[in-house]
Coordinates of C-alpha atoms in Angstrom, one line a residue:
Chain A
M1 CA 0.0 0.0 0.0
V2 CA 1.4 3.5 -1.0
Q3 CA 0.2 6.6 1.0
A4 CA 0.6 10.2 0.0
Y5 CA -0.4 13.8 0.9
I6 CA -1.8 15.7 -2.0
L7 CA -1.3 19.5 -1.6
I8 CA -4.0 21.2 -3.7
Q9 CA -4.3 24.7 -5.1
T10 CA -7.7 25.8 -6.4
E11 CA -9.2 28.7 -8.3
V12 CA -10.1 31.6 -6.0
G13 CA -13.3 31.0 -4.0
K14 CA -13.5 27.2 -4.8
A15 CA -11.5 25.8 -1.8
A16 CA -14.6 24.7 0.2
T17 CA -16.3 22.8 -2.6
V18 CA -13.1 21.2 -3.8
A19 CA -12.3 19.8 -0.3
E20 CA -15.8 18.3 0.0
T21 CA -15.7 16.7 -3.5
V22 CA -12.2 15.3 -3.2
G23 CA -13.1 13.9 0.2
A24 CA -15.7 11.7 -1.4
I25 CA -13.4 10.0 -3.9
P26 CA -12.5 6.3 -3.1
G27 CA -8.9 6.2 -1.9
V28 CA -9.0 9.6 -0.3
V29 CA -8.9 9.2 3.5
T30 CA -9.2 12.9 4.4
A31 CA -9.4 16.3 2.6
E32 CA -9.4 19.6 4.5
D33 CA -9.4 23.3 3.7
V34 CA -6.2 25.1 4.9
T35 CA -4.6 28.5 4.8
G36 CA -1.1 29.1 3.5
P37 CA 0.2 28.5 -0.1
Y38 CA -2.2 25.5 -0.5
D39 CA -6.0 25.6 -0.3
C40 CA -6.7 22.0 0.5
I41 CA -4.6 19.0 1.8
A42 CA -5.8 15.4 1.1
R43 CA -4.3 12.1 2.5
V44 CA -4.7 9.3 0.1
E45 CA -3.9 5.5 -0.3
A46 CA -3.3 3.4 -3.4
A47 CA -2.0 -0.2 -4.1
T48 CA 1.0 1.0 -6.2
V49 CA 2.9 4.1 -7.3
D50 CA 1.2 3.9 -10.7
E51 CA -2.2 3.5 -9.1
L52 CA -1.4 6.5 -7.0
G53 CA -0.6 8.4 -10.2
K54 CA -3.9 7.4 -11.8
L55 CA -5.8 8.4 -8.6
V56 CA -4.3 11.8 -8.7
I57 CA -4.3 12.5 -12.5
A58 CA -7.6 10.8 -13.4
R59 CA -9.8 11.3 -10.3
I60 CA -8.5 14.1 -8.1
Q61 CA -7.4 16.5 -10.9
D62 CA -10.8 15.9 -12.5
V63 CA -12.5 17.8 -9.7
P64 CA -13.7 21.2 -11.0
G65 CA -11.8 24.2 -9.6
I66 CA -8.4 22.5 -9.0
T67 CA -5.5 24.3 -10.7
R68 CA -2.4 22.5 -9.2
T69 CA -1.7 19.3 -7.2
L70 CA 1.6 18.4 -5.6
T71 CA 2.0 14.7 -4.6
C72 CA 4.2 14.1 -1.5
T73 CA 4.6 10.3 -1.3
V74 CA 5.0 8.8 2.2
V75 CA 8.2 6.8 2.6
H76 CA 9.2 4.6 5.5
V77 CA 13.0 4.8 6.0
Chain B
M1 CA -9.6 38.5 17.6
V2 CA -7.4 36.9 14.8
Q3 CA -5.3 39.1 12.6
A4 CA -3.5 38.2 9.3
Y5 CA -1.7 39.6 6.3
I6 CA -3.2 38.4 3.0
L7 CA -0.5 38.4 0.2
I8 CA -2.5 38.7 -3.1
Q9 CA -1.5 38.0 -6.7
T10 CA -3.7 39.4 -9.5
E11 CA -4.2 39.1 -13.2
V12 CA -1.7 41.4 -15.0
G13 CA -2.9 45.0 -15.0
K14 CA -5.5 44.5 -12.3
A15 CA -3.4 45.4 -9.2
A16 CA -4.7 48.9 -8.7
T17 CA -8.4 48.1 -8.9
V18 CA -8.0 45.0 -6.7
A19 CA -6.3 46.9 -3.9
E20 CA -9.1 49.5 -3.9
T21 CA -11.9 46.9 -3.9
V22 CA -10.3 44.7 -1.2
G23 CA -9.7 47.8 0.9
A24 CA -13.5 48.4 1.1
I25 CA -14.4 45.0 2.5
P26 CA -15.5 45.0 6.2
G27 CA -12.7 43.3 8.2
V28 CA -10.0 44.6 5.9
V29 CA -7.9 47.2 7.8
T30 CA -5.5 48.2 4.9
A31 CA -4.8 47.0 1.3
E32 CA -1.9 48.4 -0.7
D33 CA -0.3 47.8 -4.1
V34 CA 3.3 46.5 -3.9
T35 CA 6.1 45.4 -6.2
G36 CA 7.8 42.0 -5.8
P37 CA 6.2 38.5 -6.1
Y38 CA 2.9 39.8 -4.8
D39 CA 0.7 42.6 -6.2
C40 CA -1.2 43.7 -3.2
I41 CA -0.9 43.1 0.6
A42 CA -3.9 43.4 2.9
R43 CA -4.1 43.4 6.7
V44 CA -7.3 41.9 8.0
E45 CA -9.1 41.0 11.3
A46 CA -11.7 38.4 12.2
A47 CA -13.3 37.0 15.3
T48 CA -11.9 33.4 14.8
V49 CA -9.7 31.3 12.5
D50 CA -12.8 30.0 10.7
E51 CA -14.2 33.5 10.3
L52 CA -10.9 34.5 8.9
G53 CA -11.1 31.6 6.4
K54 CA -14.6 32.7 5.3
L55 CA -13.5 36.4 5.0
V56 CA -10.7 35.2 2.7
I57 CA -12.5 32.6 0.6
A58 CA -16.0 34.1 0.4
R59 CA -15.2 37.9 0.3
I60 CA -11.6 38.6 -0.7
Q61 CA -11.2 35.8 -3.3
D62 CA -14.5 37.0 -4.7
V63 CA -12.9 40.3 -6.0
P64 CA -12.5 40.1 -9.8
G65 CA -8.9 40.0 -10.9
I66 CA -7.4 38.0 -8.0
T67 CA -5.6 34.8 -9.0
R68 CA -3.9 33.7 -5.7
T69 CA -4.1 34.6 -2.0
L70 CA -1.7 33.5 0.7
T71 CA -2.9 33.9 4.3
C72 CA -0.2 34.7 6.9
T73 CA -1.9 34.5 10.3
V74 CA -0.4 36.8 13.0
V75 CA 0.6 34.8 16.2
H76 CA 1.6 36.2 19.5
V77 CA 4.3 33.9 21.0
Chain C
M1 CA -9.5 23.5 19.0
V2 CA -7.2 24.6 16.1
Q3 CA -5.7 22.0 13.7
A4 CA -2.9 22.4 11.2
Y5 CA -0.5 20.6 8.9
I6 CA 3.1 21.5 9.4
L7 CA 5.2 21.0 6.2
I8 CA 8.8 20.5 7.3
Q9 CA 12.2 20.7 5.5
T10 CA 15.2 19.2 7.1
E11 CA 19.0 19.2 6.7
V12 CA 20.0 16.5 4.2
G13 CA 20.0 13.0 5.7
K14 CA 17.9 14.0 8.8
A15 CA 14.4 13.3 7.5
A16 CA 14.0 10.0 9.3
T17 CA 15.1 11.1 12.8
V18 CA 13.1 14.4 12.5
A19 CA 9.8 12.6 11.8
E20 CA 10.3 10.3 14.7
T21 CA 11.2 13.1 17.2
V22 CA 8.4 15.4 16.0
G23 CA 5.9 12.5 16.3
A24 CA 6.6 12.2 20.0
I25 CA 5.8 15.9 20.8
P26 CA 2.5 16.4 22.7
G27 CA 0.0 18.0 20.3
V28 CA 1.4 16.2 17.3
V29 CA -1.1 13.7 16.0
T30 CA 1.0 12.2 13.1
A31 CA 4.5 12.9 11.5
E32 CA 5.6 11.1 8.4
D33 CA 8.6 11.2 6.0
V34 CA 7.6 12.2 2.4
T35 CA 9.2 12.8 -1.0
G36 CA 8.7 16.1 -2.8
P37 CA 9.7 19.6 -1.8
Y38 CA 9.1 18.8 1.9
D39 CA 10.8 16.1 4.0
C40 CA 8.2 15.5 6.7
I41 CA 4.5 16.4 7.1
A42 CA 3.0 16.6 10.6
R43 CA -0.6 17.0 11.7
V44 CA -1.1 18.9 14.9
E45 CA -3.7 20.3 17.3
A46 CA -3.7 23.2 19.8
A47 CA -6.2 25.1 21.9
T48 CA -5.8 28.5 20.1
V49 CA -3.9 30.1 17.2
D50 CA -1.3 31.5 19.6
E51 CA -0.9 28.0 21.3
L52 CA -0.4 26.6 17.8
G53 CA 2.3 29.3 17.1
K54 CA 4.0 28.3 20.4
L55 CA 3.8 24.6 19.6
V56 CA 5.5 25.2 16.2
I57 CA 8.1 27.8 17.2
A58 CA 9.0 26.6 20.7
R59 CA 8.6 22.8 20.4
I60 CA 8.7 21.6 16.7
Q61 CA 11.3 24.1 15.5
D62 CA 13.4 23.0 18.4
V63 CA 14.0 19.5 16.9
P64 CA 17.6 19.2 15.6
G65 CA 17.9 19.0 11.8
I66 CA 14.8 21.1 10.9
T67 CA 15.6 24.1 8.6
R68 CA 12.1 25.3 7.6
T69 CA 8.5 24.8 8.7
L70 CA 5.4 26.0 6.9
T71 CA 2.1 26.1 8.9
C72 CA -1.1 25.4 7.0
T73 CA -4.0 26.0 9.4
V74 CA -7.1 24.0 8.9
V75 CA -10.2 26.1 8.4
H76 CA -13.9 25.0 8.3
V77 CA -15.7 27.2 5.8
Chain D
M1 CA 8.5 59.0 1.6
V2 CA 8.8 55.3 0.4
Q3 CA 7.0 52.5 2.3
A4 CA 7.4 48.8 2.1
Y5 CA 6.5 45.4 3.6
I6 CA 9.5 43.3 4.5
L7 CA 8.7 39.5 4.5
I8 CA 11.2 37.9 6.8
Q9 CA 12.4 34.3 7.2
T10 CA 14.3 33.3 10.3
E11 CA 16.3 30.4 11.6
V12 CA 14.0 27.9 13.3
G13 CA 12.9 28.9 16.8
K14 CA 14.0 32.6 16.3
A15 CA 10.8 34.2 15.0
A16 CA 9.7 35.7 18.3
T17 CA 13.0 37.4 19.2
V18 CA 13.5 38.6 15.6
A19 CA 10.0 40.3 15.5
E20 CA 10.8 42.1 18.8
T21 CA 14.2 43.3 17.7
V22 CA 13.2 44.4 14.2
G23 CA 10.2 46.3 15.7
A24 CA 12.6 48.5 17.7
I25 CA 14.6 49.7 14.7
P26 CA 14.0 53.4 13.6
G27 CA 12.0 53.4 10.4
V28 CA 10.1 50.2 11.3
V29 CA 6.5 50.9 11.9
T30 CA 5.3 47.4 12.9
A31 CA 6.8 43.9 13.0
E32 CA 4.7 40.8 13.8
D33 CA 5.2 37.0 13.9
V34 CA 3.1 35.1 11.3
T35 CA 2.5 31.6 10.1
G36 CA 2.9 30.6 6.5
P37 CA 6.1 30.7 4.3
Y38 CA 7.3 33.8 6.2
D39 CA 8.1 34.1 10.0
C40 CA 7.7 37.8 10.5
I41 CA 6.2 40.7 8.4
A42 CA 7.4 44.3 9.0
R43 CA 6.1 47.6 7.6
V44 CA 8.8 50.2 7.1
E45 CA 9.2 53.8 5.9
A46 CA 12.3 55.5 4.4
A47 CA 13.0 58.8 2.6
T48 CA 14.1 57.3 -0.7
V49 CA 14.5 53.9 -2.4
D50 CA 18.2 53.9 -1.6
E51 CA 17.5 54.7 2.0
L52 CA 15.0 51.8 2.1
G53 CA 17.7 49.6 0.7
K54 CA 20.2 50.7 3.4
L55 CA 17.5 50.2 6.1
V56 CA 16.9 46.6 5.0
I57 CA 20.5 45.6 4.2
A58 CA 22.4 47.5 7.0
R59 CA 19.9 47.5 9.8
I60 CA 17.2 44.8 9.4
Q61 CA 19.4 42.1 7.9
D62 CA 21.8 42.8 10.8
V63 CA 19.4 41.3 13.3
P64 CA 20.6 37.9 14.5
G65 CA 18.5 34.9 13.3
I66 CA 17.3 36.4 10.0
T67 CA 18.0 34.2 7.0
R68 CA 16.1 35.9 4.1
T69 CA 14.3 39.2 3.6
L70 CA 11.9 40.0 0.7
T71 CA 11.2 43.7 0.1
C72 CA 7.7 44.5 -1.3
T73 CA 7.8 48.3 -2.1
V74 CA 4.4 50.0 -1.8
V75 CA 3.4 51.8 -5.1
H76 CA 0.6 54.3 -5.5
V77 CA -0.8 53.8 -9.1
Chain E
M1 CA 15.9 58.2 -11.5
V2 CA 14.8 54.7 -10.4
Q3 CA 16.0 51.6 -12.3
A4 CA 14.7 48.0 -12.1
Y5 CA 14.8 44.6 -13.7
I6 CA 11.4 43.2 -14.5
L7 CA 11.3 39.3 -14.5
I8 CA 8.5 38.3 -16.9
Q9 CA 6.6 35.0 -17.3
T10 CA 4.5 34.6 -20.4
E11 CA 1.9 32.2 -21.7
V12 CA 3.5 29.2 -23.4
G13 CA 4.8 30.0 -26.9
K14 CA 4.6 33.8 -26.5
A15 CA 8.1 34.6 -25.1
A16 CA 9.5 35.9 -28.4
T17 CA 6.7 38.3 -29.3
V18 CA 6.5 39.6 -25.7
A19 CA 10.2 40.5 -25.5
E20 CA 9.9 42.4 -28.8
T21 CA 6.8 44.3 -27.8
V22 CA 8.1 45.1 -24.3
G23 CA 11.4 46.3 -25.7
A24 CA 9.6 49.0 -27.7
I25 CA 7.9 50.7 -24.7
P26 CA 9.3 54.0 -23.6
G27 CA 11.3 53.6 -20.4
V28 CA 12.3 50.0 -21.3
V29 CA 16.1 50.0 -21.9
T30 CA 16.4 46.3 -22.9
A31 CA 14.1 43.2 -23.1
E32 CA 15.5 39.7 -23.8
D33 CA 14.2 36.1 -24.0
V34 CA 15.8 33.8 -21.4
T35 CA 15.6 30.2 -20.2
G36 CA 15.0 29.3 -16.6
P37 CA 11.9 30.1 -14.4
Y38 CA 11.4 33.4 -16.3
D39 CA 10.7 33.9 -20.1
C40 CA 11.9 37.5 -20.5
I41 CA 14.0 39.9 -18.5
A42 CA 13.6 43.7 -19.1
R43 CA 15.7 46.6 -17.7
V44 CA 13.7 49.7 -17.1
E45 CA 14.0 53.3 -15.8
A46 CA 11.4 55.7 -14.4
A47 CA 11.5 59.1 -12.5
T48 CA 10.1 57.8 -9.2
V49 CA 8.9 54.5 -7.6
D50 CA 5.3 55.4 -8.3
E51 CA 6.2 56.1 -12.0
L52 CA 7.9 52.7 -12.0
G53 CA 4.8 51.1 -10.7
K54 CA 2.7 52.7 -13.4
L55 CA 5.2 51.7 -16.1
V56 CA 4.9 48.1 -15.0
I57 CA 1.2 47.9 -14.2
A58 CA -0.2 50.2 -17.0
R59 CA 2.2 49.6 -19.9
I60 CA 4.2 46.4 -19.5
Q61 CA 1.5 44.2 -18.0
D62 CA -0.7 45.4 -20.8
V63 CA 1.3 43.5 -23.4
P64 CA -0.6 40.4 -24.6
G65 CA 0.8 37.1 -23.5
I66 CA 2.2 38.2 -20.1
T67 CA 1.0 36.2 -17.1
R68 CA 3.3 37.4 -14.2
T69 CA 5.8 40.2 -13.7
L70 CA 8.3 40.5 -10.8
T71 CA 9.8 43.9 -10.2
C72 CA 13.4 43.9 -8.7
T73 CA 14.2 47.6 -8.0
V74 CA 17.9 48.5 -8.2
V75 CA 19.2 50.0 -4.9
H76 CA 22.6 51.8 -4.4
V77 CA 23.8 51.0 -0.9
Chain F
M1 CA 25.5 19.7 -29.2
V2 CA 23.5 21.3 -26.2
Q3 CA 21.5 19.1 -23.9
A4 CA 18.8 20.1 -21.3
Y5 CA 16.1 18.8 -19.0
I6 CA 12.7 20.5 -19.6
L7 CA 10.6 20.5 -16.4
I8 CA 7.0 20.8 -17.5
Q9 CA 3.8 21.8 -15.7
T10 CA 0.4 20.9 -17.3
E11 CA -3.2 21.8 -16.9
V12 CA -4.8 19.4 -14.4
G13 CA -5.6 15.9 -15.9
K14 CA -3.4 16.5 -19.0
A15 CA -0.1 15.1 -17.8
A16 CA -0.4 11.7 -19.5
T17 CA -1.2 13.0 -23.0
V18 CA 1.4 15.8 -22.7
A19 CA 4.2 13.3 -22.0
E20 CA 3.2 11.2 -25.0
T21 CA 3.0 14.1 -27.4
V22 CA 6.2 15.8 -26.2
G23 CA 8.0 12.4 -26.5
A24 CA 7.3 12.3 -30.2
I25 CA 8.9 15.7 -31.1
P26 CA 12.3 15.4 -32.9
G27 CA 15.1 16.4 -30.5
V28 CA 13.2 15.0 -27.5
V29 CA 15.1 12.0 -26.2
T30 CA 12.7 11.0 -23.4
A31 CA 9.5 12.4 -21.8
E32 CA 8.0 10.9 -18.6
D33 CA 5.1 11.6 -16.2
V34 CA 6.3 12.4 -12.7
T35 CA 4.9 13.3 -9.3
G36 CA 6.1 16.4 -7.4
P37 CA 5.9 20.1 -8.4
Y38 CA 6.3 19.1 -12.1
D39 CA 4.1 16.9 -14.2
C40 CA 6.5 15.7 -16.9
I41 CA 10.3 15.8 -17.3
A42 CA 11.8 15.7 -20.8
R43 CA 15.4 15.3 -21.9
V44 CA 16.2 17.1 -25.1
E45 CA 19.2 17.8 -27.5
A46 CA 19.8 20.7 -29.9
A47 CA 22.7 22.0 -32.0
T48 CA 23.0 25.4 -30.2
V49 CA 21.5 27.3 -27.3
D50 CA 19.3 29.3 -29.7
E51 CA 18.1 26.0 -31.4
L52 CA 17.3 24.8 -27.9
G53 CA 15.3 27.9 -27.3
K54 CA 13.4 27.4 -30.5
L55 CA 12.8 23.7 -29.7
V56 CA 11.3 24.7 -26.4
I57 CA 9.3 27.8 -27.4
A58 CA 8.2 26.8 -30.9
R59 CA 7.7 23.0 -30.5
I60 CA 7.3 21.9 -26.9
Q61 CA 5.3 24.9 -25.6
D62 CA 3.0 24.3 -28.6
V63 CA 1.7 21.0 -27.1
P64 CA -1.8 21.5 -25.8
G65 CA -2.2 21.3 -22.1
I66 CA 1.3 22.7 -21.1
T67 CA 1.1 25.8 -18.8
R68 CA 4.8 26.2 -17.8
T69 CA 8.2 24.9 -18.9
L70 CA 11.5 25.3 -17.1
T71 CA 14.7 24.7 -19.1
C72 CA 17.7 23.3 -17.2
T73 CA 20.7 23.4 -19.6
V74 CA 23.3 20.6 -19.0
V75 CA 26.8 22.1 -18.5
H76 CA 30.1 20.1 -18.5
V77 CA 32.4 21.9 -15.9
Chain G
M1 CA 11.0 -1.2 -10.3
V2 CA 10.4 2.5 -9.3
Q3 CA 12.2 5.3 -11.2
A4 CA 12.7 8.9 -10.3
Y5 CA 14.4 12.1 -11.2
I6 CA 16.2 13.7 -8.2
L7 CA 16.6 17.5 -8.5
I8 CA 19.6 18.5 -6.4
Q9 CA 20.7 21.9 -5.0
T10 CA 24.3 22.2 -3.8
E11 CA 26.4 24.7 -1.8
V12 CA 27.8 27.3 -4.1
G13 CA 30.8 26.0 -6.1
K14 CA 30.2 22.3 -5.3
A15 CA 28.0 21.4 -8.3
A16 CA 30.7 19.7 -10.3
T17 CA 32.0 17.4 -7.6
V18 CA 28.5 16.5 -6.4
A19 CA 27.4 15.3 -9.9
E20 CA 30.5 13.1 -10.1
T21 CA 30.0 11.6 -6.7
V22 CA 26.3 11.0 -7.0
G23 CA 26.8 9.4 -10.4
A24 CA 28.9 6.7 -8.8
I25 CA 26.2 5.6 -6.3
P26 CA 24.6 2.2 -7.2
G27 CA 21.0 2.8 -8.3
V28 CA 21.9 6.1 -9.9
V29 CA 21.7 5.8 -13.7
T30 CA 22.9 9.4 -14.7
A31 CA 23.8 12.6 -12.8
E32 CA 24.5 15.8 -14.7
D33 CA 25.3 19.5 -13.8
V34 CA 22.6 21.9 -15.0
T35 CA 21.8 25.6 -15.0
G36 CA 18.5 27.0 -13.6
P37 CA 17.1 26.6 -10.1
Y38 CA 18.8 23.2 -9.6
D39 CA 22.5 22.4 -9.8
C40 CA 22.4 18.7 -10.7
I41 CA 19.7 16.3 -12.0
A42 CA 20.0 12.6 -11.4
R43 CA 17.9 9.7 -12.7
V44 CA 17.7 6.8 -10.3
E45 CA 16.0 3.3 -10.0
A46 CA 15.0 1.3 -6.9
A47 CA 13.0 -1.8 -6.2
T48 CA 10.2 -0.1 -4.1
V49 CA 9.1 3.4 -3.0
D50 CA 10.7 2.8 0.4
E51 CA 13.9 1.6 -1.2
L52 CA 13.8 4.8 -3.3
G53 CA 13.4 6.8 -0.1
K54 CA 16.4 5.1 1.5
L55 CA 18.5 5.6 -1.6
V56 CA 17.8 9.3 -1.5
I57 CA 18.0 10.0 2.2
A58 CA 20.8 7.5 3.2
R59 CA 23.0 7.6 0.1
I60 CA 22.4 10.6 -2.1
Q61 CA 21.8 13.2 0.7
D62 CA 25.0 11.8 2.3
V63 CA 27.1 13.3 -0.5
P64 CA 29.0 16.4 0.9
G65 CA 27.9 19.7 -0.6
I66 CA 24.2 18.8 -1.2
T67 CA 21.7 21.3 0.5
R68 CA 18.3 20.1 -0.9
T69 CA 17.0 17.2 -3.0
L70 CA 13.6 17.0 -4.6
T71 CA 12.3 13.6 -5.6
C72 CA 10.0 13.4 -8.7
T73 CA 8.8 9.8 -8.9
V74 CA 8.1 8.5 -12.5
V75 CA 4.5 7.3 -12.9
H76 CA 3.1 5.3 -15.8
V77 CA -0.6 6.3 -16.2
Chain H
M1 CA 28.9 34.3 -27.7
V2 CA 26.5 33.2 -24.9
Q3 CA 24.9 35.8 -22.6
A4 CA 23.0 35.3 -19.4
Y5 CA 21.5 37.0 -16.4
I6 CA 22.6 35.6 -13.0
L7 CA 20.1 36.1 -10.2
I8 CA 22.0 36.0 -7.0
Q9 CA 20.9 35.4 -3.4
T10 CA 23.4 36.3 -0.6
E11 CA 23.7 35.9 3.1
V12 CA 21.9 38.6 5.0
G13 CA 23.8 41.9 5.0
K14 CA 26.3 40.9 2.2
A15 CA 24.4 42.2 -0.9
A16 CA 26.5 45.3 -1.3
T17 CA 29.9 43.7 -1.1
V18 CA 28.8 40.8 -3.3
A19 CA 27.6 43.1 -6.1
E20 CA 30.9 45.0 -6.1
T21 CA 33.1 41.9 -6.1
V22 CA 31.0 40.1 -8.8
G23 CA 31.1 43.2 -10.9
A24 CA 34.9 43.0 -11.1
I25 CA 35.1 39.4 -12.5
P26 CA 36.1 39.2 -16.2
G27 CA 33.0 38.2 -18.3
V28 CA 30.6 40.1 -15.9
V29 CA 29.2 43.1 -17.8
T30 CA 27.1 44.6 -14.9
A31 CA 26.2 43.6 -11.3
E32 CA 23.6 45.6 -9.3
D33 CA 21.9 45.3 -5.9
V34 CA 18.2 44.8 -6.1
T35 CA 15.1 44.4 -3.9
G36 CA 12.8 41.4 -4.3
P37 CA 13.5 37.7 -4.0
Y38 CA 17.1 38.2 -5.3
D39 CA 19.8 40.4 -3.8
C40 CA 21.9 41.1 -6.9
I41 CA 21.4 40.7 -10.7
A42 CA 24.5 40.3 -12.9
R43 CA 24.7 40.2 -16.7
V44 CA 27.5 38.1 -18.1
E45 CA 29.0 36.8 -21.4
A46 CA 31.0 33.7 -22.2
A47 CA 32.2 31.9 -25.4
T48 CA 30.1 28.8 -24.9
V49 CA 27.5 27.2 -22.6
D50 CA 30.2 25.2 -20.8
E51 CA 32.4 28.4 -20.4
L52 CA 29.3 30.1 -19.0
G53 CA 28.9 27.2 -16.5
K54 CA 32.5 27.5 -15.5
L55 CA 32.2 31.3 -15.1
V56 CA 29.2 30.8 -12.8
I57 CA 30.4 27.8 -10.7
A58 CA 34.1 28.5 -10.5
R59 CA 34.3 32.3 -10.4
I60 CA 30.9 33.8 -9.4
Q61 CA 29.9 31.2 -6.8
D62 CA 33.4 31.6 -5.3
V63 CA 32.5 35.1 -4.1
P64 CA 32.1 35.1 -0.3
G65 CA 28.5 35.7 0.9
I66 CA 26.7 34.1 -2.1
T67 CA 24.2 31.4 -1.1
R68 CA 22.3 30.7 -4.4
T69 CA 22.7 31.6 -8.1
L70 CA 20.1 31.1 -10.8
T71 CA 21.3 31.3 -14.4
C72 CA 18.9 32.6 -17.0
T73 CA 20.6 32.1 -20.4
V74 CA 19.6 34.6 -23.1
V75 CA 18.1 33.0 -26.2
H76 CA 17.5 34.6 -29.6
V77 CA 14.4 33.0 -31.1

């Protein structure tokens, strides 16, 4: 299982709806509005790195109002 | 009372009108045009962190011409 | 209760020990090593914004090996 | 009279003392600790752009604990 | 006389035409295409800081294809 | 012969098609989807620095879905 | 097999030696000096995401002169 | 002949001496103190891209007080 934090920037005014919509996607554990250089931070899980890539590109980036996503993959060292 | 600086980026050519419009919003103490990586810096006040979030997302980000806002919450340590 | 994500950069080679040490601080719910522009992401809780500021500046930034922290306060809008 | 916001980054753990010390420098109107990508935001005034440059480089950057300063000059357009 | 470098980002594919158009604006000494995080760097002169602000916001940012400008004012310290 | 890495940001959801299309352009050796602050990283070759500039501005930036490119020229020192 | 590009920043003047030393580490396919916001770009391979994390944190970040590394994991979507 | 702008960040308080020292290096046409995210901007010339790399890494980055340099190569497209 691969886990990651997705740091999300949205169009102005869209942060609230984006967090709610992202939070409902299978594989997304939590999604919260935040202040600072990002508008929303989600924690996600996927079977492999490629599945993680698909979850981000195909599902999360498909949510209206998102302009940038930054994937920070969790590593256990 | 929670205070914060909002660092604002605007569409090209819109800095002047944005500063003026933001400055008129209740809760905004000052809003000024600046050079550097930001176009306008506003100083705001709100009752709680959540009220601050609403002021930024619902009111300030609603001003035409704004592309990014970055909230720097004032802390007294 | 105020919640936040703290995005942490560390000196090279120190990510693993930083995550472990930060994770043991009272008020820190989770702290994990990640890839990308940040080395560790922690989720924290505090009674007020000022308490959050003290937790970050006095406790988390005190952990050897940390070079930068970026506080993203959770807002409910 | 030229005015500017100085966005200041500090060594970890030094934000509080930096804000206090910067705040006492002649020409500095306010200096406050903040969360986000900057640790302290000061508002300053100087007679000319060159005087502003000297205030920043010779006085503010001389305060122990400061690692970066970013000058955002106020413009009236 | 106030001098500054304007670091310009453009829409993809527009760097060449932007440099040429900016270069023809009165007050712009040089404007060149570059690689790296910026697409064009211009060197400009204006009578005062406010005139510099107007040159950037009213004239340079008016050039089609520009998405961001970053003003680095020259200081003599 | 001049070589470079082109770090590419795309509109949300377009990373996959962009990598494929860029990879087919003459002069592009490889183009791969990645996580992190960039969506795709290409390795390219050109006869001169100016030819490299043309390859990036005229051909790569012409691919639909690209929003930013950052050229990192390889140097042998 | 997991692949990634590691974008490396070094202390001033150390780019050349860093690229050479990193290039000799098992798992590193190529490592080249570049201009732009990064000083060296390496392409690496590892068996899993965690092994990739160890390669970066334990081996690459151990090379004298490196100040920051940014891991961009290759995804096949 | 290859030309470039070198965007330079310095240790706090060192901007003035850095600009003066860099300005005296053969191949450096101009070097000026600036406000904004960079402390000094130099314009340089070299015979080839590799010579440009050597000028930056071996000569400019050798100047005491410099912490980061960012090379923006001029391209004629």
